[in-house]
Structure formats: structure tokens, C-alpha cells
Amino acid sequence: MAEQISRMTVPRFMALKDKGRKISMLTAYDFPFAKLLDEAGVDAVLVGDSLSMVVQGHENTLHVTLDEIIYHAEMVGRAVERALVVVDMPFPTFHLGPTAAVAHAARLLKESRCQAVKLEGGVEQAATIATLVSAGIPVMGHVGLRPQTVHQMGGYKVQRDEERLMADARAAEQAGAFAVVLECIPPAIAAKVTGALRIPTIGIGAGNECDGQVLVLHDLVGLTAGYVPNFVRQYADLRTTVRQAVEQYCQDVAACVFPSEGQAAK
Ligand code: KIV
């Protein structure tokens, strides 16, 4: 009999905070990596708008479109059987008012197999979060460094305004968000926000007192070619592994030692 897979749901994800069990989340943008993450036991897979930089090669996250993220989310949704799948709402799919945000988030849920959306913003997005939640769409908030506002912020900077960070995180919670990402904020502030909220906080560059952690997969496995933030821990060096494998293949083809007899069709 096939093994019964117990699916991570939004309520189960939220309950992890009460149990004191740390939450792991990683990004994925395609079928093979999403499947690996799911098999490895990650709690949630995020189809992040980091897709714009990591996969599409743009200089920031503003370029990815709704259609493009749906295309990738569908692959991820097809691969994942156990983890919670969350998809980022790209810029500016939730900036044009709550009604447009519901239409865009509904496409994400209907056309991919994701279970929740994530959007950047706290106080100023509270009405939109509340409308999405009342439409039955689970929302993960995202406060602190918000990469979609890179031009307004003048770069990617640590966010230190404690009052604002607390207000944004509380606003997301009060609007009905089931969790909130805290990006690039001092660990002491992240700890206070985590203590003040009932919903889980998922940190990235926010210290280890958050309820969980998220990283960009390509940073974690050493596939990122350019700048990698100092809060990343690189667990593998896949760039070197893949480059060496391809160099070896090229040499073998040139030297006529690939394919060997056993590697021909029979
Ligand atoms: O787009 C993304 O990958 C993200 C995470 C880094 C939080 O938003």
C-alpha cells in the first residue's frame, strides 16, 4: 500500500509556533528542486519573486510577471506532495487595491497548486491582506527589508526602525496573515516581534529567535554566481560540482572516451 503522506496545511504550519518546533522554508522555482526539497523534509516551499534575480537573471525582483510566476508555481505545485507551497505576489499585483489583489491571488491559487500567497508590506497593505483572507486566501506577510521597494529604500539595507517593524508585523497579524517573514532586521528586534505575535515569524537575516527560517535555495546550495548576503550559510558548492562535471564531459567527448560501448543504444 502507498505510504500516506501527511500534508502541511496552514493551520498545522501555524500550530508549529505553539509547539515550539522551528519551521524551515526554502525557495524553489522548478519541478526537480521542489521535489528534492519536499523529499528532504522542508516545512514550506516558497516560489519567491527572487525568481526574477535567481532564475531570470534580472538585477532586482521587480521584473517577474504574474504569468511567469504562475508558470513556475505550477511546476513546484506539481512536485510537492507534503510541504506547504507559498507563492509570492509579484510587483505590482497587490498594489492596485484589494479587489485587483484578490483577482491576482485567485489566479495564483487556481492555476498553480499553491496553498497560500505572500506579499510585502505591513500597515499599508493591511486592508488588502484582510480582503484576501476574507476571500479564503491564506496570506503570509513580509516586513522589514522589502526588496520590491529597492528604489525607494536606495538599496538593500538592514531595517532598524523598531516601532515601524513592530507596527507592520502587528498590522499583518491583525489583518489575518497566518505568518510573517522578517527580512534583514536586527536579531534583538526580530526576537521582540516574535514574542509579540501569535503567528509564526520566519526570519531571513533576522537572527535565530524567529519561529522559523527561510533562505533562497540557490544561495544555500552554492548556485548563486554573484553577491551572496552574509546571513546565508552555504551548505554545498553546486557551481563547482556542475562546472567540473561539464568540463569533464567536454574533455571526454573531445578525447572520444564518451560514450563508451556500454553507453550506446542496444
Ligand atoms: O522572494 C523570495 O525569495 C523571498 C524570500 C527570500 C523571503 O521573498
Short mmCIF file of C-alpha atoms and ligand atoms in Angstrom, two decimals:
data_model
loop_
_atom_site.label_atom_id
_atom_site.label_comp_id
_atom_site.label_asym_id
_atom_site.label_seq_id
_atom_site.Cartn_x
_atom_site.Cartn_y
_atom_site.Cartn_z
CA MET A 1 0.00 0.00 0.00
CA ALA A 2 1.28 3.51 -0.82
CA GLU A 3 2.67 5.36 2.18
CA GLN A 4 0.22 8.00 3.45
CA ILE A 5 1.82 11.45 3.21
CA SER A 6 0.67 13.89 5.84
CA ARG A 7 0.30 17.28 4.16
CA MET A 8 1.43 20.51 5.78
CA THR A 9 -1.58 22.81 5.93
CA VAL A 10 -1.88 26.43 7.01
CA PRO A 11 -3.36 25.51 10.45
CA ARG A 12 -0.60 22.91 11.01
CA PHE A 13 2.02 25.44 9.98
CA MET A 14 0.62 27.95 12.49
CA ALA A 15 0.47 25.32 15.25
CA LEU A 16 4.23 24.74 14.97
CA LYS A 17 4.78 28.00 16.84
CA ASP A 18 2.76 26.82 19.84
CA LYS A 19 4.63 23.53 19.82
CA GLY A 20 7.94 25.42 19.84
CA ARG A 21 9.06 23.48 16.74
CA LYS A 22 11.23 25.62 14.45
CA ILE A 23 9.94 25.99 10.88
CA SER A 24 12.08 25.52 7.76
CA MET A 25 11.22 27.22 4.47
CA LEU A 26 13.24 27.41 1.23
CA THR A 27 12.59 28.80 -2.21
CA ALA A 28 12.13 26.62 -5.29
CA TYR A 29 11.21 27.58 -8.83
CA ASP A 30 11.03 24.30 -10.73
CA PHE A 31 9.94 20.65 -10.52
CA PRO A 32 13.26 18.85 -9.73
CA PHE A 33 14.39 21.14 -6.93
CA ALA A 34 10.88 21.38 -5.45
CA LYS A 35 10.72 17.59 -5.36
CA LEU A 36 14.12 17.37 -3.65
CA LEU A 37 13.12 19.94 -1.04
CA ASP A 38 9.88 18.08 -0.34
CA GLU A 39 11.69 14.75 -0.01
CA ALA A 40 14.29 16.35 2.29
CA GLY A 41 11.55 17.39 4.70
CA VAL A 42 11.31 21.17 4.43
CA ASP A 43 8.10 22.51 6.01
CA ALA A 44 7.29 25.07 3.32
CA VAL A 45 8.39 25.80 -0.22
CA LEU A 46 8.29 29.41 -1.37
CA VAL A 47 8.02 30.27 -5.04
CA GLY A 48 9.66 33.61 -4.34
CA ASP A 49 9.78 36.59 -6.63
CA SER A 50 13.54 36.15 -6.17
CA LEU A 51 12.85 34.08 -9.31
CA SER A 52 13.40 37.38 -11.13
CA MET A 53 17.06 37.51 -10.00
CA VAL A 54 17.96 33.86 -9.36
CA VAL A 55 16.48 32.25 -12.48
CA GLN A 56 15.69 35.09 -14.88
CA GLY A 57 18.94 36.99 -14.25
CA HIS A 58 17.41 40.43 -13.56
CA GLU A 59 19.06 42.93 -11.21
CA ASN A 60 16.12 43.03 -8.77
CA THR A 61 12.78 41.33 -8.05
CA LEU A 62 10.60 43.87 -9.86
CA HIS A 63 10.68 42.24 -13.29
CA VAL A 64 8.91 38.92 -12.79
CA THR A 65 5.29 38.98 -14.01
CA LEU A 66 2.19 37.24 -12.68
CA ASP A 67 2.09 34.89 -15.70
CA GLU A 68 5.76 33.99 -15.22
CA ILE A 69 5.45 33.21 -11.52
CA ILE A 70 2.31 31.14 -12.19
CA TYR A 71 4.29 29.13 -14.79
CA HIS A 72 6.93 28.31 -12.14
CA ALA A 73 4.47 27.85 -9.27
CA GLU A 74 2.60 25.26 -11.33
CA MET A 75 5.81 23.20 -11.69
CA VAL A 76 6.52 23.48 -7.97
CA GLY A 77 2.92 22.68 -7.06
CA ARG A 78 3.06 19.55 -9.22
CA ALA A 79 6.25 18.37 -7.47
CA VAL A 80 5.37 18.97 -3.83
CA GLU A 81 3.26 16.36 -2.05
CA ARG A 82 3.91 17.18 1.58
CA ALA A 83 5.18 20.72 2.26
CA LEU A 84 3.11 23.90 2.28
CA VAL A 85 3.53 25.78 -1.01
CA VAL A 86 3.51 29.58 -0.79
CA VAL A 87 3.78 31.86 -3.83
CA ASP A 88 4.94 35.46 -3.87
CA MET A 89 2.61 38.07 -5.31
CA PRO A 90 4.85 39.93 -7.77
CA PHE A 91 5.05 43.70 -8.07
CA PRO A 92 2.51 45.35 -8.60
CA THR A 93 -0.18 42.65 -8.39
CA PHE A 94 -1.35 43.74 -4.93
CA HIS A 95 -0.64 47.48 -5.13
CA LEU A 96 -3.71 48.37 -7.19
CA GLY A 97 -6.22 47.81 -4.39
CA PRO A 98 -7.79 44.83 -2.63
CA THR A 99 -10.13 43.83 -5.48
CA ALA A 100 -7.32 43.54 -8.02
CA ALA A 101 -5.23 41.71 -5.41
CA VAL A 102 -7.98 39.09 -4.93
CA ALA A 103 -8.21 38.57 -8.71
CA HIS A 104 -4.44 38.10 -8.97
CA ALA A 105 -4.12 35.89 -5.88
CA ALA A 106 -7.05 33.78 -7.10
CA ARG A 107 -5.18 33.13 -10.36
CA LEU A 108 -2.15 32.01 -8.33
CA LEU A 109 -4.23 29.54 -6.34
CA LYS A 110 -6.31 28.27 -9.28
CA GLU A 111 -3.58 27.96 -11.89
CA SER A 112 -0.83 26.57 -9.65
CA ARG A 113 -1.31 24.12 -6.81
CA CYS A 114 -0.11 26.53 -4.15
CA GLN A 115 -1.95 26.90 -0.86
CA ALA A 116 -1.06 30.46 0.14
CA VAL A 117 0.34 33.74 -1.15
CA LYS A 118 2.99 36.03 0.31
CA LEU A 119 3.05 39.78 -0.10
CA GLU A 120 5.41 42.51 1.03
CA GLY A 121 4.05 45.14 3.39
CA GLY A 122 2.55 45.69 6.81
CA VAL A 123 0.43 48.70 7.82
CA GLU A 124 -0.06 49.95 4.26
CA GLN A 125 -1.17 46.52 2.99
CA ALA A 126 -3.44 45.65 5.94
CA ALA A 127 -6.68 46.30 4.04
CA THR A 128 -5.50 44.15 1.13
CA ILE A 129 -4.42 41.30 3.44
CA ALA A 130 -7.81 41.43 5.21
CA THR A 131 -9.69 41.30 1.89
CA LEU A 132 -7.62 38.36 0.64
CA VAL A 133 -8.15 36.48 3.91
CA SER A 134 -11.90 37.13 3.82
CA ALA A 135 -11.89 35.64 0.30
CA GLY A 136 -10.39 32.45 1.78
CA ILE A 137 -6.86 33.08 0.55
CA PRO A 138 -4.17 32.46 3.21
CA VAL A 139 -1.61 35.27 3.30
CA MET A 140 1.96 35.30 4.59
CA GLY A 141 3.11 38.87 5.30
CA HIS A 142 6.63 40.17 4.69
CA VAL A 143 8.06 43.10 6.67
CA GLY A 144 11.47 44.65 7.27
CA LEU A 145 13.54 44.77 4.12
CA ARG A 146 11.07 44.61 1.26
CA PRO A 147 13.02 44.01 -1.96
CA GLN A 148 10.15 45.28 -4.13
CA THR A 149 10.77 48.78 -2.69
CA VAL A 150 14.50 48.72 -3.51
CA HIS A 151 14.35 52.04 -5.39
CA GLN A 152 12.53 53.78 -2.55
CA MET A 153 14.98 52.35 0.04
CA GLY A 154 18.03 53.26 -2.10
CA GLY A 155 19.41 49.71 -1.88
CA TYR A 156 19.11 46.61 0.29
CA LYS A 157 19.63 47.89 3.83
CA VAL A 158 19.14 46.49 7.32
CA GLN A 159 15.84 47.85 8.69
CA ARG A 160 16.24 49.18 12.24
CA ASP A 161 13.10 51.21 12.96
CA GLU A 162 11.73 49.07 15.80
CA GLU A 163 8.45 50.97 16.14
CA ARG A 164 7.70 50.64 12.45
CA LEU A 165 8.73 46.98 12.30
CA MET A 166 6.52 46.12 15.27
CA ALA A 167 3.59 48.11 13.80
CA ASP A 168 3.97 46.42 10.40
CA ALA A 169 4.15 42.91 11.86
CA ARG A 170 1.16 43.55 14.16
CA ALA A 171 -0.84 45.03 11.27
CA ALA A 172 -0.20 41.90 9.18
CA GLU A 173 -1.29 39.69 12.07
CA GLN A 174 -4.40 41.74 12.84
CA ALA A 175 -5.37 41.71 9.16
CA GLY A 176 -5.38 37.90 9.30
CA ALA A 177 -1.96 36.87 7.96
CA PHE A 178 -1.08 33.32 9.09
CA ALA A 179 2.68 34.05 9.30
CA VAL A 180 5.09 36.86 8.58
CA VAL A 181 8.57 36.97 7.04
CA LEU A 182 11.01 39.26 8.86
CA GLU A 183 13.77 40.21 6.43
CA CYS A 184 17.09 41.82 7.37
CA ILE A 185 16.28 43.21 10.80
CA PRO A 186 18.47 43.16 13.92
CA PRO A 187 18.05 39.85 15.84
CA ALA A 188 17.03 41.67 19.05
CA ILE A 189 14.11 43.37 17.26
CA ALA A 190 13.16 40.13 15.50
CA ALA A 191 13.05 38.41 18.90
CA LYS A 192 10.73 41.11 20.30
CA VAL A 193 8.42 40.91 17.27
CA THR A 194 8.38 37.11 17.52
CA GLY A 195 7.44 37.35 21.20
CA ALA A 196 4.69 39.88 20.49
CA LEU A 197 2.92 37.89 17.76
CA ARG A 198 0.74 34.78 17.96
CA ILE A 199 1.51 33.89 14.33
CA PRO A 200 4.90 32.41 13.33
CA THR A 201 7.72 34.70 12.23
CA ILE A 202 10.01 33.39 9.50
CA GLY A 203 13.37 35.12 9.52
CA ILE A 204 15.90 35.82 6.80
CA GLY A 205 18.87 37.76 8.07
CA ALA A 206 16.95 38.29 11.33
CA GLY A 207 18.75 36.01 13.81
CA ASN A 208 17.75 32.66 15.25
CA GLU A 209 14.98 33.69 17.64
CA CYS A 210 12.39 33.79 14.87
CA ASP A 211 9.94 30.88 14.78
CA GLY A 212 11.46 29.69 11.51
CA GLN A 213 13.98 30.46 8.79
CA VAL A 214 13.84 30.96 5.04
CA LEU A 215 16.68 31.15 2.52
CA VAL A 216 16.98 31.34 -1.24
CA LEU A 217 17.80 27.77 -2.31
CA HIS A 218 20.43 28.83 -4.87
CA ASP A 219 22.37 30.67 -2.13
CA LEU A 220 22.20 27.64 0.20
CA VAL A 221 23.49 25.15 -2.38
CA GLY A 222 26.13 27.43 -3.88
CA LEU A 223 24.50 28.06 -7.26
CA THR A 224 24.44 31.85 -6.97
CA ALA A 225 27.04 33.42 -9.25
CA GLY A 226 27.05 36.97 -7.86
CA TYR A 227 26.65 38.60 -4.47
CA VAL A 228 25.52 36.39 -1.58
CA PRO A 229 24.38 38.15 1.63
CA ASN A 230 26.42 37.49 4.79
CA PHE A 231 23.43 35.92 6.58
CA VAL A 232 23.46 32.96 4.16
CA ARG A 233 25.03 29.65 5.16
CA GLN A 234 26.23 27.81 2.05
CA TYR A 235 25.76 24.06 2.58
CA ALA A 236 27.06 22.87 -0.80
CA ASP A 237 29.08 24.12 -3.77
CA LEU A 238 26.99 23.05 -6.73
CA ARG A 239 28.52 25.62 -9.09
CA THR A 240 31.89 23.92 -8.76
CA THR A 241 30.36 20.43 -8.94
CA VAL A 242 28.36 21.22 -12.09
CA ARG A 243 31.21 23.12 -13.78
CA GLN A 244 33.65 20.25 -13.12
CA ALA A 245 31.15 17.69 -14.43
CA VAL A 246 30.60 19.69 -17.62
CA GLU A 247 34.36 20.27 -18.12
CA GLN A 248 34.95 16.52 -17.73
CA TYR A 249 32.18 15.76 -20.23
CA CYS A 250 33.68 18.17 -22.78
CA GLN A 251 37.12 16.56 -22.33
CA ASP A 252 35.66 13.07 -22.69
CA VAL A 253 33.80 14.00 -25.89
CA ALA A 254 36.97 15.62 -27.31
CA ALA A 255 39.07 12.57 -26.38
CA CYS A 256 36.45 10.21 -27.82
CA VAL A 257 36.09 8.33 -24.48
CA PHE A 258 32.39 9.18 -24.16
CA PRO A 259 30.21 7.38 -25.00
CA SER A 260 31.82 4.04 -24.22
CA GLU A 261 30.48 0.80 -25.66
CA GLY A 262 28.11 0.25 -22.77
CA GLN A 263 26.58 3.69 -23.25
CA ALA A 264 25.22 3.06 -26.73
CA ALA A 265 21.65 2.10 -27.64
CA LYS A 266 21.11 -1.64 -27.83
O1 KIV B 1 11.45 36.06 -2.99
C1 KIV B 1 11.99 35.47 -2.06
O2 KIV B 1 12.80 34.54 -2.26
C2 KIV B 1 11.68 35.90 -0.69
C3 KIV B 1 12.41 35.25 0.44
C4 KIV B 1 13.85 35.49 0.38
C5 KIV B 1 11.83 35.63 1.74
O3 KIV B 1 10.84 36.70 -0.51
#
